Coordinates of C-alpha atoms in Angstrom, one line a residue:
M714 CA -63.1 -35.2 -14.6
L715 CA -59.3 -34.9 -14.5
T716 CA -57.3 -35.5 -11.3
L717 CA -53.6 -35.8 -11.0
T718 CA -51.0 -37.7 -8.9
L719 CA -47.3 -37.9 -9.0
F720 CA -45.1 -41.0 -9.1
L721 CA -42.4 -39.3 -7.0
A722 CA -42.1 -36.0 -5.3
A723 CA -43.0 -33.1 -7.5
A724 CA -44.9 -29.9 -7.0
I725 CA -48.6 -29.5 -7.8
T726 CA -50.1 -26.1 -7.8
S727 CA -53.2 -26.4 -10.0
D728 CA -54.5 -28.4 -13.0
A729 CA -53.3 -25.5 -15.2
D730 CA -49.9 -25.5 -13.7
I731 CA -48.7 -29.1 -13.3
H732 CA -45.1 -29.6 -12.5
T733 CA -42.7 -32.5 -12.3
A734 CA -38.9 -32.9 -12.6
A735 CA -36.9 -34.2 -15.6
N736 CA -37.2 -38.0 -16.0
V737 CA -39.6 -38.2 -13.0
P738 CA -42.9 -39.9 -14.1
I739 CA -46.2 -38.1 -13.6
E740 CA -49.6 -39.8 -13.6
L741 CA -52.8 -38.2 -14.9
T742 CA -56.2 -39.7 -14.1
L743 CA -59.2 -39.4 -16.3
E744 CA -62.7 -40.4 -15.2
A745 CA -65.4 -41.5 -17.7
K746 CA -68.7 -39.7 -17.7
Q747 CA -70.5 -42.6 -19.3
T748 CA -70.8 -46.3 -18.4
H749 CA -68.8 -48.5 -20.6
D750 CA -69.5 -52.2 -20.8
D751 CA -66.3 -54.3 -20.6
P752 CA -64.1 -51.2 -20.1
F753 CA -60.8 -53.1 -20.4
R754 CA -61.6 -54.3 -24.0
S755 CA -64.0 -51.7 -25.3
V756 CA -62.0 -48.5 -24.5
T757 CA -58.6 -47.7 -26.0
L758 CA -57.4 -44.4 -24.6
D759 CA -54.1 -42.6 -25.5
L760 CA -52.6 -39.2 -24.8
L761 CA -50.9 -37.3 -27.5
V762 CA -48.1 -35.5 -25.8
T763 CA -46.1 -32.8 -27.5
A764 CA -42.7 -31.9 -26.1
P765 CA -41.1 -28.4 -26.2
D766 CA -39.0 -29.4 -29.2
G767 CA -42.1 -30.4 -31.2
T768 CA -41.8 -34.1 -31.0
Q769 CA -45.0 -36.0 -30.2
R770 CA -45.5 -39.3 -28.3
R771 CA -48.7 -41.4 -28.3
V772 CA -48.8 -42.5 -24.7
P773 CA -51.2 -45.4 -24.0
A774 CA -53.4 -45.1 -21.0
F775 CA -54.6 -48.0 -18.8
W776 CA -57.9 -48.9 -17.2
A777 CA -57.4 -48.6 -13.5
G778 CA -60.8 -50.1 -12.4
G779 CA -64.4 -48.8 -12.5
S780 CA -64.7 -45.6 -14.4
I781 CA -61.0 -44.6 -14.0
W782 CA -58.2 -44.5 -16.6
K783 CA -54.7 -43.4 -16.0
A784 CA -51.7 -42.3 -18.1
R785 CA -48.1 -41.9 -17.1
Y786 CA -45.5 -39.6 -18.7
A787 CA -41.9 -38.6 -18.2
S788 CA -39.3 -36.7 -20.2
A789 CA -35.8 -35.4 -19.9
Q790 CA -36.8 -32.2 -21.8
T791 CA -37.5 -29.2 -19.5
G792 CA -40.3 -26.8 -20.4
S793 CA -44.0 -27.1 -21.2
H794 CA -45.4 -30.3 -22.6
T795 CA -49.0 -30.2 -23.9
W796 CA -51.3 -33.2 -24.1
R797 CA -54.6 -34.1 -25.5
S798 CA -56.6 -37.4 -24.9
V799 CA -57.8 -39.4 -27.8
C800 CA -60.4 -42.1 -27.3
D801 CA -62.0 -43.1 -30.6
D802 CA -63.8 -46.0 -29.0
A803 CA -65.6 -43.5 -26.6
A804 CA -65.5 -40.3 -28.7
N805 CA -68.7 -39.0 -27.1
D806 CA -67.4 -39.4 -23.6
S807 CA -66.1 -36.0 -22.7
G808 CA -64.4 -37.4 -19.6
L809 CA -62.0 -39.5 -21.8
H810 CA -61.9 -37.9 -25.2
G811 CA -60.6 -34.4 -26.0
V812 CA -59.3 -33.6 -22.5
Q813 CA -56.3 -31.3 -22.7
G814 CA -53.6 -30.0 -20.4
T815 CA -50.0 -28.9 -19.9
I816 CA -47.1 -30.5 -17.9
K817 CA -44.2 -28.3 -16.9
I818 CA -41.0 -30.1 -16.5
E819 CA -38.2 -28.6 -14.4
P820 CA -34.6 -29.7 -13.9
Y821 CA -34.1 -32.7 -11.5
A822 CA -32.1 -31.8 -8.4
G823 CA -31.9 -35.2 -6.6
D824 CA -29.4 -38.0 -6.5
N825 CA -31.4 -40.9 -7.9
P826 CA -29.2 -42.1 -10.8
L827 CA -32.3 -43.0 -12.9
Y828 CA -33.4 -39.4 -12.8
K829 CA -30.1 -37.7 -12.5
H830 CA -28.6 -39.5 -15.5
G831 CA -31.8 -40.7 -17.2
P832 CA -33.2 -44.2 -18.0
V833 CA -31.0 -47.0 -19.4
Q834 CA -30.5 -47.3 -23.1
V835 CA -28.0 -48.9 -25.6
A836 CA -24.8 -46.9 -26.0
P837 CA -23.4 -45.8 -29.3
G838 CA -21.3 -48.7 -30.6
E839 CA -23.9 -51.1 -29.3
R840 CA -21.6 -53.0 -27.0
H841 CA -22.7 -51.7 -23.6
L842 CA -25.6 -50.0 -21.9
Q843 CA -25.6 -46.5 -20.6
Y844 CA -27.8 -44.0 -18.8
A845 CA -29.5 -41.5 -21.1
D846 CA -26.8 -38.8 -20.5
G847 CA -24.1 -41.2 -21.7
T848 CA -22.8 -42.4 -18.3
P849 CA -22.0 -46.1 -18.6
F850 CA -24.5 -48.4 -16.9
F851 CA -23.1 -51.6 -15.3
W852 CA -25.8 -54.2 -15.3
L853 CA -25.5 -56.3 -12.2
A854 CA -28.9 -58.0 -11.8
D855 CA -30.6 -60.5 -9.6
T856 CA -33.4 -62.8 -10.7
W857 CA -36.5 -62.3 -8.5
W858 CA -38.7 -64.1 -11.1
M859 CA -41.7 -64.4 -8.6
G860 CA -40.9 -61.3 -6.6
L861 CA -44.3 -59.8 -7.2
C862 CA -46.1 -62.7 -5.5
H863 CA -47.4 -62.7 -1.9
R864 CA -44.8 -65.2 -0.7
L865 CA -42.2 -62.4 -0.6
H866 CA -44.0 -60.2 1.9
W867 CA -44.6 -56.5 1.2
P868 CA -43.2 -54.2 2.5
E869 CA -40.8 -55.6 5.1
E870 CA -39.3 -58.6 3.2
F871 CA -39.2 -57.0 -0.2
Q872 CA -37.5 -53.9 1.2
T873 CA -35.0 -56.0 3.2
L874 CA -34.0 -57.8 0.0
T875 CA -33.8 -54.6 -1.9
A876 CA -31.6 -53.0 0.7
D877 CA -29.2 -55.9 0.6
R878 CA -28.9 -55.8 -3.2
L879 CA -28.6 -52.0 -3.2
K880 CA -25.8 -52.1 -0.7
K881 CA -23.9 -54.7 -2.8
G882 CA -24.2 -52.6 -5.9
F883 CA -26.9 -54.4 -7.8
T884 CA -28.5 -52.2 -10.5
V885 CA -31.2 -54.4 -12.0
I886 CA -33.9 -56.8 -10.8
Q887 CA -35.4 -59.2 -13.3
I888 CA -39.0 -59.8 -12.3
V889 CA -42.0 -61.4 -14.0
A890 CA -45.3 -59.6 -14.3
G891 CA -47.5 -62.3 -12.7
L892 CA -47.5 -65.0 -15.4
Y893 CA -44.8 -67.1 -13.7
P894 CA -42.5 -70.0 -14.5
D895 CA -42.6 -73.4 -12.8
M896 CA -46.3 -73.4 -12.1
P897 CA -49.6 -73.7 -13.9
A898 CA -51.7 -70.6 -14.6
F899 CA -53.7 -69.4 -11.6
D900 CA -51.7 -71.4 -9.1
P901 CA -52.2 -69.9 -5.6
R902 CA -48.5 -69.7 -5.1
G903 CA -48.3 -67.0 -7.8
A904 CA -51.0 -64.6 -6.5
N905 CA -50.2 -61.4 -4.8
E906 CA -52.1 -59.7 -2.1
S907 CA -54.9 -58.8 -4.5
G908 CA -55.0 -62.1 -6.4
F909 CA -54.0 -62.8 -10.0
P910 CA -53.2 -60.4 -12.9
W911 CA -56.0 -61.8 -15.1
T912 CA -59.5 -63.2 -14.5
E913 CA -59.4 -67.0 -14.7
N914 CA -61.1 -67.1 -18.1
Y915 CA -58.8 -64.4 -19.5
T916 CA -61.7 -62.0 -20.1
S917 CA -60.1 -59.1 -18.4
I918 CA -57.0 -57.8 -16.8
R919 CA -57.2 -57.2 -13.0
P920 CA -56.0 -53.6 -12.1
E921 CA -56.0 -54.6 -8.4
Y922 CA -53.1 -57.0 -9.0
F923 CA -51.1 -54.3 -10.7
D924 CA -51.8 -51.7 -8.0
K925 CA -50.0 -54.0 -5.6
A926 CA -47.2 -54.7 -8.2
D927 CA -46.8 -50.9 -8.5
E928 CA -45.8 -50.6 -4.9
R929 CA -42.9 -53.0 -5.3
L930 CA -41.7 -51.8 -8.7
R931 CA -42.0 -48.2 -7.6
Y932 CA -39.9 -49.0 -4.6
L933 CA -37.1 -50.4 -6.7
V934 CA -37.1 -47.3 -8.9
E935 CA -37.1 -45.1 -5.8
Q936 CA -33.9 -46.8 -4.7
G937 CA -32.3 -46.3 -8.1
I938 CA -32.7 -49.9 -9.3
T939 CA -33.9 -50.6 -12.8
P940 CA -36.7 -53.2 -13.0
C941 CA -36.3 -55.6 -16.0
I942 CA -40.0 -56.5 -16.4
V943 CA -40.6 -59.9 -18.0
G944 CA -44.1 -59.9 -19.5
A945 CA -44.8 -63.6 -19.0
W946 CA -43.1 -67.0 -19.0
G947 CA -43.1 -68.3 -22.6
Y948 CA -45.6 -71.2 -22.1
H949 CA -48.4 -68.8 -21.1
L950 CA -48.7 -67.7 -24.7
P951 CA -50.9 -70.7 -25.9
W952 CA -53.1 -70.2 -22.9
L953 CA -53.5 -66.5 -23.3
G954 CA -53.6 -66.5 -27.1
E955 CA -51.7 -63.8 -29.0
Q956 CA -54.6 -61.2 -28.8
N957 CA -54.5 -61.4 -25.0
A958 CA -50.7 -61.4 -25.0
R959 CA -50.7 -58.1 -26.9
A960 CA -53.4 -56.7 -24.6
H961 CA -51.3 -57.8 -21.6
W962 CA -48.3 -56.0 -23.1
R963 CA -50.2 -52.9 -23.9
Y964 CA -51.3 -52.8 -20.3
L965 CA -47.7 -53.2 -19.1
I966 CA -46.5 -50.5 -21.5
A967 CA -49.2 -48.1 -20.3
R968 CA -48.4 -48.6 -16.7
Y969 CA -44.6 -48.8 -16.8
S970 CA -43.1 -47.4 -20.0
A971 CA -42.8 -43.9 -18.5
W972 CA -40.8 -45.4 -15.6
P973 CA -37.1 -46.2 -16.1
V974 CA -37.5 -49.9 -16.9
V975 CA -36.2 -52.5 -19.3
W976 CA -38.4 -54.9 -21.2
C977 CA -38.1 -58.7 -21.6
A978 CA -40.9 -59.9 -23.8
A979 CA -41.0 -63.4 -22.3
G980 CA -39.0 -65.8 -20.2
E981 CA -37.9 -69.1 -21.8
A982 CA -39.8 -68.0 -24.9
N983 CA -39.0 -71.3 -26.8
L984 CA -39.8 -73.7 -23.9
P985 CA -43.3 -75.4 -23.9
Y986 CA -45.2 -76.2 -20.7
Y987 CA -43.4 -78.8 -18.5
T988 CA -45.9 -81.6 -18.8
V989 CA -46.4 -81.7 -22.6
K990 CA -45.3 -84.7 -24.5
N991 CA -41.6 -84.8 -25.4
F992 CA -40.7 -82.0 -23.0
P993 CA -38.2 -80.3 -23.1
Y994 CA -37.9 -79.2 -26.7
D995 CA -37.4 -76.1 -28.7
D996 CA -40.9 -74.9 -29.4
R997 CA -40.7 -72.8 -32.6
E998 CA -44.4 -72.1 -32.8
Q999 CA -44.1 -70.3 -29.5
V1000 CA -41.1 -68.4 -30.9
H1001 CA -43.2 -67.3 -33.9
G1002 CA -45.9 -66.0 -31.6
W1003 CA -43.5 -64.2 -29.3
T1004 CA -41.8 -62.6 -32.3
R1005 CA -45.1 -61.1 -33.2
V1006 CA -45.5 -59.8 -29.7
L1007 CA -42.0 -58.3 -29.8
E1008 CA -43.1 -56.5 -32.9
Y1009 CA -46.2 -55.2 -31.1
I1010 CA -44.1 -54.0 -28.1
R1011 CA -41.7 -52.2 -30.4
R1012 CA -44.7 -50.4 -32.2
T1013 CA -46.5 -49.5 -29.0
D1014 CA -43.9 -48.3 -26.5
P1015 CA -43.7 -44.5 -26.9
F1016 CA -40.5 -44.3 -24.8
R1017 CA -38.7 -47.1 -26.6
R1018 CA -37.3 -48.8 -23.5
P1019 CA -34.6 -51.4 -24.2
L1020 CA -36.2 -54.7 -25.3
T1021 CA -35.0 -58.3 -25.2
I1022 CA -36.3 -61.8 -24.7
H1023 CA -35.1 -64.7 -22.5
P1024 CA -34.3 -68.1 -24.1
T1025 CA -34.3 -71.5 -22.6
A1026 CA -31.0 -73.4 -22.4
I1027 CA -31.7 -76.0 -25.1
G1028 CA -29.1 -76.3 -27.9
Q1029 CA -28.6 -72.5 -28.3
Y1030 CA -28.5 -70.1 -25.4
T1031 CA -29.1 -66.8 -27.0
A1032 CA -32.1 -64.4 -27.2
R1033 CA -31.4 -64.4 -30.9
H1034 CA -32.6 -68.0 -31.0
A1035 CA -35.8 -67.1 -29.2
T1036 CA -37.1 -64.8 -31.9
D1037 CA -37.5 -65.0 -35.7
D1038 CA -36.1 -61.4 -36.0
P1039 CA -33.0 -60.5 -33.9
T1040 CA -33.2 -56.9 -35.1
L1041 CA -36.2 -56.5 -32.7
L1042 CA -33.7 -56.9 -29.8
D1043 CA -31.7 -54.1 -28.2
F1044 CA -29.5 -56.6 -26.3
D1045 CA -28.8 -60.3 -26.2
L1046 CA -30.0 -61.9 -23.0
L1047 CA -28.5 -65.3 -22.6
Q1048 CA -29.5 -68.3 -20.5
T1049 CA -26.6 -70.8 -20.1
P1050 CA -26.9 -74.1 -18.3
H1051 CA -27.1 -74.4 -14.5
G1052 CA -24.2 -76.6 -13.3
E1053 CA -20.5 -76.6 -12.5
R1054 CA -17.5 -77.1 -14.8
P1055 CA -19.3 -78.5 -17.8
A1056 CA -21.8 -75.6 -17.6
A1057 CA -18.8 -73.2 -17.5
V1058 CA -17.4 -74.6 -20.7
I1059 CA -20.7 -74.2 -22.5
T1060 CA -21.0 -70.6 -21.1
L1061 CA -17.6 -69.7 -22.5
K1062 CA -18.6 -70.8 -26.0
A1063 CA -22.0 -69.1 -25.8
L1064 CA -20.5 -65.8 -24.9
R1065 CA -17.9 -65.9 -27.7
D1066 CA -20.6 -66.9 -30.2
S1067 CA -23.0 -64.1 -29.1
Y1068 CA -20.2 -61.5 -29.1
A1069 CA -19.3 -62.3 -32.6
A1070 CA -22.8 -62.6 -34.0
Q1071 CA -24.7 -60.0 -36.1
P1072 CA -26.4 -57.7 -35.6
T1073 CA -24.0 -56.3 -33.0
M1074 CA -25.6 -55.7 -29.6
P1075 CA -24.7 -55.7 -25.9
V1076 CA -24.5 -59.2 -24.4
I1077 CA -25.6 -60.1 -20.9
N1078 CA -26.0 -63.6 -19.4
G1079 CA -29.5 -63.2 -17.9
E1080 CA -29.6 -66.6 -16.2
A1081 CA -26.4 -68.5 -15.4
S1082 CA -25.6 -71.2 -12.8
Y1083 CA -27.7 -70.4 -9.7
E1084 CA -26.0 -70.5 -6.4
M1085 CA -27.3 -73.5 -4.4
L1086 CA -29.7 -74.7 -7.1
L1087 CA -30.9 -78.1 -6.0
D1088 CA -29.4 -77.0 -2.7
S1089 CA -26.0 -77.9 -4.1
I1090 CA -24.2 -75.6 -6.6
P1091 CA -21.4 -73.8 -4.8
A1092 CA -20.5 -70.1 -5.2
R1093 CA -17.3 -71.1 -7.1
W1094 CA -19.3 -71.8 -10.3
T1095 CA -21.8 -69.0 -9.9
R1096 CA -18.8 -66.7 -9.6
A1097 CA -17.0 -68.4 -12.5
M1098 CA -20.0 -67.5 -14.8
F1099 CA -19.5 -63.8 -14.0
W1100 CA -15.8 -63.9 -14.9
I1101 CA -16.2 -66.0 -18.0
C1102 CA -18.9 -63.6 -19.3
M1103 CA -17.2 -60.3 -18.3
T1104 CA -13.8 -61.4 -19.9
N1105 CA -15.5 -62.4 -23.2
G1106 CA -17.4 -59.2 -24.1
A1107 CA -20.4 -59.1 -21.7
K1108 CA -20.9 -55.6 -20.2
G1109 CA -22.9 -56.8 -17.2
H1110 CA -24.1 -60.0 -15.6
T1111 CA -27.1 -61.5 -13.9
Y1112 CA -26.7 -63.4 -10.6
G1113 CA -29.2 -65.9 -9.4
A1114 CA -29.7 -67.7 -6.1
N1115 CA -32.0 -70.6 -5.4
G1116 CA -34.6 -69.7 -2.8
I1117 CA -34.9 -66.1 -4.1
W1118 CA -36.1 -66.7 -7.7
Q1119 CA -39.1 -68.7 -6.5
C1120 CA -39.5 -67.0 -3.1
N1121 CA -39.1 -69.9 -0.8
R1122 CA -40.3 -69.5 2.8
R1123 CA -39.7 -71.7 5.8
D1124 CA -43.5 -71.9 6.2
Q1125 CA -44.2 -72.0 2.5
P1126 CA -41.6 -73.4 0.2
H1127 CA -42.3 -73.4 -3.5
G1128 CA -42.5 -77.1 -3.5
P1129 CA -42.7 -79.4 -6.6
S1130 CA -42.4 -78.2 -10.1
P1131 CA -45.1 -79.3 -12.6
H1132 CA -42.7 -82.1 -13.9
G1133 CA -42.4 -83.4 -10.3
G1134 CA -38.9 -82.2 -9.4
N1135 CA -38.0 -79.9 -6.7
Y1136 CA -35.2 -77.2 -7.0
G1137 CA -34.5 -77.1 -3.2
K1138 CA -35.7 -75.7 0.1
I1139 CA -33.3 -72.9 0.9
T1140 CA -35.3 -69.8 1.9
W1141 CA -35.1 -66.4 0.3
D1142 CA -33.5 -64.8 3.4
E1143 CA -30.9 -67.6 3.7
A1144 CA -30.2 -67.2 0.0
M1145 CA -29.8 -63.4 0.3
N1146 CA -26.7 -64.0 2.4
L1147 CA -25.1 -66.7 0.2
P1148 CA -21.5 -65.7 -0.6
G1149 CA -21.9 -65.4 -4.3
S1150 CA -23.8 -62.1 -4.3
S1151 CA -21.0 -60.4 -2.3
Q1152 CA -18.3 -61.9 -4.5
L1153 CA -20.0 -60.6 -7.7
A1154 CA -20.5 -57.2 -6.0
A1155 CA -16.7 -57.1 -5.2
A1156 CA -15.9 -58.1 -8.8
K1157 CA -18.1 -55.3 -10.1
R1158 CA -16.3 -52.8 -7.9
L1159 CA -13.0 -54.0 -9.4
F1160 CA -14.2 -53.4 -12.9
E1161 CA -15.5 -50.0 -12.0
R1162 CA -12.0 -48.8 -11.1
W1163 CA -11.2 -48.5 -14.8
N1164 CA -13.0 -47.7 -18.0
W1165 CA -14.7 -51.0 -18.1
S1166 CA -17.2 -50.1 -20.8
Q1167 CA -14.3 -50.0 -23.3
F1168 CA -12.9 -53.4 -22.4
E1169 CA -12.6 -55.9 -25.2
P1170 CA -12.1 -59.7 -25.0
H1171 CA -8.5 -60.9 -25.8
P1172 CA -8.3 -64.6 -25.5
E1173 CA -4.9 -64.5 -27.3
W1174 CA -3.4 -62.6 -24.4
V1175 CA -3.2 -65.6 -21.9
A1176 CA -2.9 -69.4 -21.8
W1177 CA -2.0 -72.1 -19.3
Q1178 CA 1.8 -72.4 -19.0
A1179 CA 1.6 -76.2 -18.7
E1180 CA -1.1 -77.8 -16.6
G1181 CA -4.7 -76.7 -16.7
D1182 CA -8.0 -77.7 -18.2
P1183 CA -7.8 -77.1 -21.9
A1184 CA -11.6 -76.8 -22.2
L1185 CA -11.6 -74.0 -19.6
P1186 CA -8.5 -71.9 -20.2
P1187 CA -7.7 -68.6 -18.4
Q1188 CA -9.4 -65.5 -19.9
A1189 CA -8.4 -61.9 -20.5
T1190 CA -10.0 -58.6 -21.3
G1191 CA -8.9 -55.0 -21.2
I1192 CA -7.6 -52.2 -23.4
P1193 CA -4.5 -52.8 -25.5
G1194 CA -1.5 -50.7 -24.3
K1195 CA -3.3 -49.7 -21.1
L1196 CA -4.7 -52.5 -19.0
R1197 CA -5.1 -56.3 -19.0
L1198 CA -7.4 -58.1 -16.6
I1199 CA -6.8 -61.8 -16.4
W1200 CA -8.9 -64.5 -14.7
A1201 CA -7.7 -68.1 -14.2
P1202 CA -10.3 -70.7 -13.2
D1203 CA -7.8 -73.0 -11.5
R1204 CA -4.6 -72.6 -9.5
H1205 CA -2.0 -73.2 -12.2
P1206 CA 0.6 -70.7 -13.7
V1207 CA -0.4 -68.8 -16.8
T1208 CA 1.6 -67.2 -19.6
V1209 CA 0.6 -63.7 -20.6
S1210 CA 1.6 -62.9 -24.2
G1211 CA 1.9 -59.9 -26.5
L1212 CA 3.0 -57.4 -23.9
E1213 CA 4.3 -54.2 -25.2
Q1214 CA 8.1 -53.8 -25.1
N1215 CA 9.9 -51.3 -22.9
T1216 CA 6.7 -50.9 -20.8
S1217 CA 6.5 -51.5 -17.1
Y1218 CA 3.2 -52.8 -15.7
A1219 CA 1.7 -52.2 -12.3
L1220 CA 0.7 -55.6 -11.0
T1221 CA -2.5 -56.0 -8.8
R1222 CA -3.8 -59.2 -7.4
F1223 CA -7.5 -59.6 -6.7
D1224 CA -9.0 -62.4 -4.6
P1225 CA -12.4 -63.2 -6.2
V1226 CA -13.5 -64.9 -3.0
T1227 CA -12.7 -62.3 -0.4
G1228 CA -12.7 -59.2 -2.7
E1229 CA -9.3 -58.1 -1.4
T1230 CA -7.0 -56.2 -3.7
T1231 CA -3.2 -56.3 -3.2
T1232 CA -0.8 -54.0 -5.0
V1233 CA 2.3 -56.1 -5.7
G1234 CA 4.7 -53.9 -7.6
T1235 CA 5.8 -53.7 -11.3
I1236 CA 6.7 -56.3 -13.9
Q1237 CA 8.2 -56.2 -17.3
A1238 CA 7.8 -58.7 -20.2
D1239 CA 10.7 -60.8 -21.4
P1240 CA 12.3 -60.2 -24.8
H1241 CA 9.4 -62.1 -26.4
G1242 CA 6.7 -60.0 -24.9
A1243 CA 5.7 -62.7 -22.4
W1244 CA 5.4 -62.9 -18.6
T1245 CA 4.4 -65.8 -16.3
A1246 CA 1.8 -65.2 -13.6
Q1247 CA 2.0 -67.5 -10.7
P1248 CA -1.2 -68.5 -8.8
P1249 CA -1.7 -67.7 -5.2
A1250 CA -0.7 -70.2 -2.5
A1251 CA -4.3 -71.1 -1.8
G1252 CA -7.8 -70.7 -3.3
E1253 CA -9.6 -71.8 -6.5
D1254 CA -9.8 -69.1 -9.2
W1255 CA -7.6 -66.0 -9.2
V1256 CA -7.3 -62.7 -10.9
V1257 CA -4.4 -60.4 -11.8
V1258 CA -4.5 -56.9 -13.4
L1259 CA -1.6 -55.5 -15.4
E1260 CA -1.8 -51.7 -15.9
A1261 CA 0.7 -49.9 -18.0
A1262 CA 2.8 -47.7 -15.7
A1263 CA 1.8 -44.5 -17.4
N1264 CA -1.8 -45.3 -16.7
S1265 CA -1.4 -46.6 -13.2
T1266 CA -3.9 -45.4 -10.7
E1267 CA -2.0 -46.9 -7.8

């Protein structure tokens, strides 16, 4: 028996005339005609889908409970796509094996950027991300690590937080698929409305959990936000075992790879569980295991969604250190330390090292100093992480707020971590309104005034004139001969060097706290190609933009 549903609005006329729009996922449902013992493990079902240009994808299907299996498909190619089900494990079950059909894909006419422009991918040149049609994609993410659990209520609270982030220009939500950080397996805090993602003995996945997860992830996509799905926190691997970790990832790929998502194989892949002897340390055995899982994801995902892994901030801060094979990664997702000025100094070095490393790939700091972590870190340093990263080669950034990542509630705070500490009591809705998220949103809007995807780091362009912290100097990025964007972490004069002769520059001041932009006028370099920028009369960090007059948009 074949039935059909659609992920988002698309016309259905009959089983022989199935329609959807370009890039909009469609879901096909197959029902077994025989009884299968242990259906999750005993049945492997795929669809072989042939596109109009003749290319073929092997699309995994997932067990949806009982006798039902489902498969999801999307494509940018318009025209007729034919499919046939292949189920070698149940070859005699005519409900699962040898079923055929056609999907007709028509042009998309809506305004959701994930369908209008297509899912996110790595751009040619491998320095930034873009939508599939080549439109640059500015990654501004938030970390809702535990956002699929019941402590962030669906739908009202999840939708409220989504609306706030959407209004501020966030484009990505980093969210864990049920196997969470900062708690043991099967901790009640990590359940959703239907329980846990696995049975407690790891004998089977639980489709009921993912049905509820679908509601939230689908809602993000409907709003034009890309979910960055983290398969599990790293320390779950020894509990799951590699076979189950691969089964977990096949299930995620089957449910979500047709959706416009990004993959993160694991969070803190090189960090063991919090209560083990000598914690914390760099667990290379875990890294070896997650590398094999990365290889499996790469082999299995028919849509080849961008793939990365999230490291812990021990010694090295790069995803390259959380795998044995960096060529498996599409982009480098960093985690730099939480903290204030000392963390900023470390972040500066980490960004420069990652930008210079091989193989070349986009760099994004996926976990930087969380606002109000331990109920104490001010927005100044959360904001500084954005400016340090974006002026040193990053093409996007991830914000984080204490209270949101672990879904604190007034009536149900996350409480103690396994090691006994407590990250703080601020609630998710208080954290939603912390100033840092608005400040990063304003900074993103500033970058988007220009061709930000072509910006390159230029530390040689700027230096403290006299006073200033030598460990945390001013930073510069831009396009030579066209535009220079300069961020200074403290209120001291800076010297801008190497300016082109006989060129006037439009000077714009940007307040990184208020988001206000002020057009000042024009400046010219001295005979040595230098100009001194004075700090504002008040404030902390500050930003100026120099735009060659011929390129001025003012």
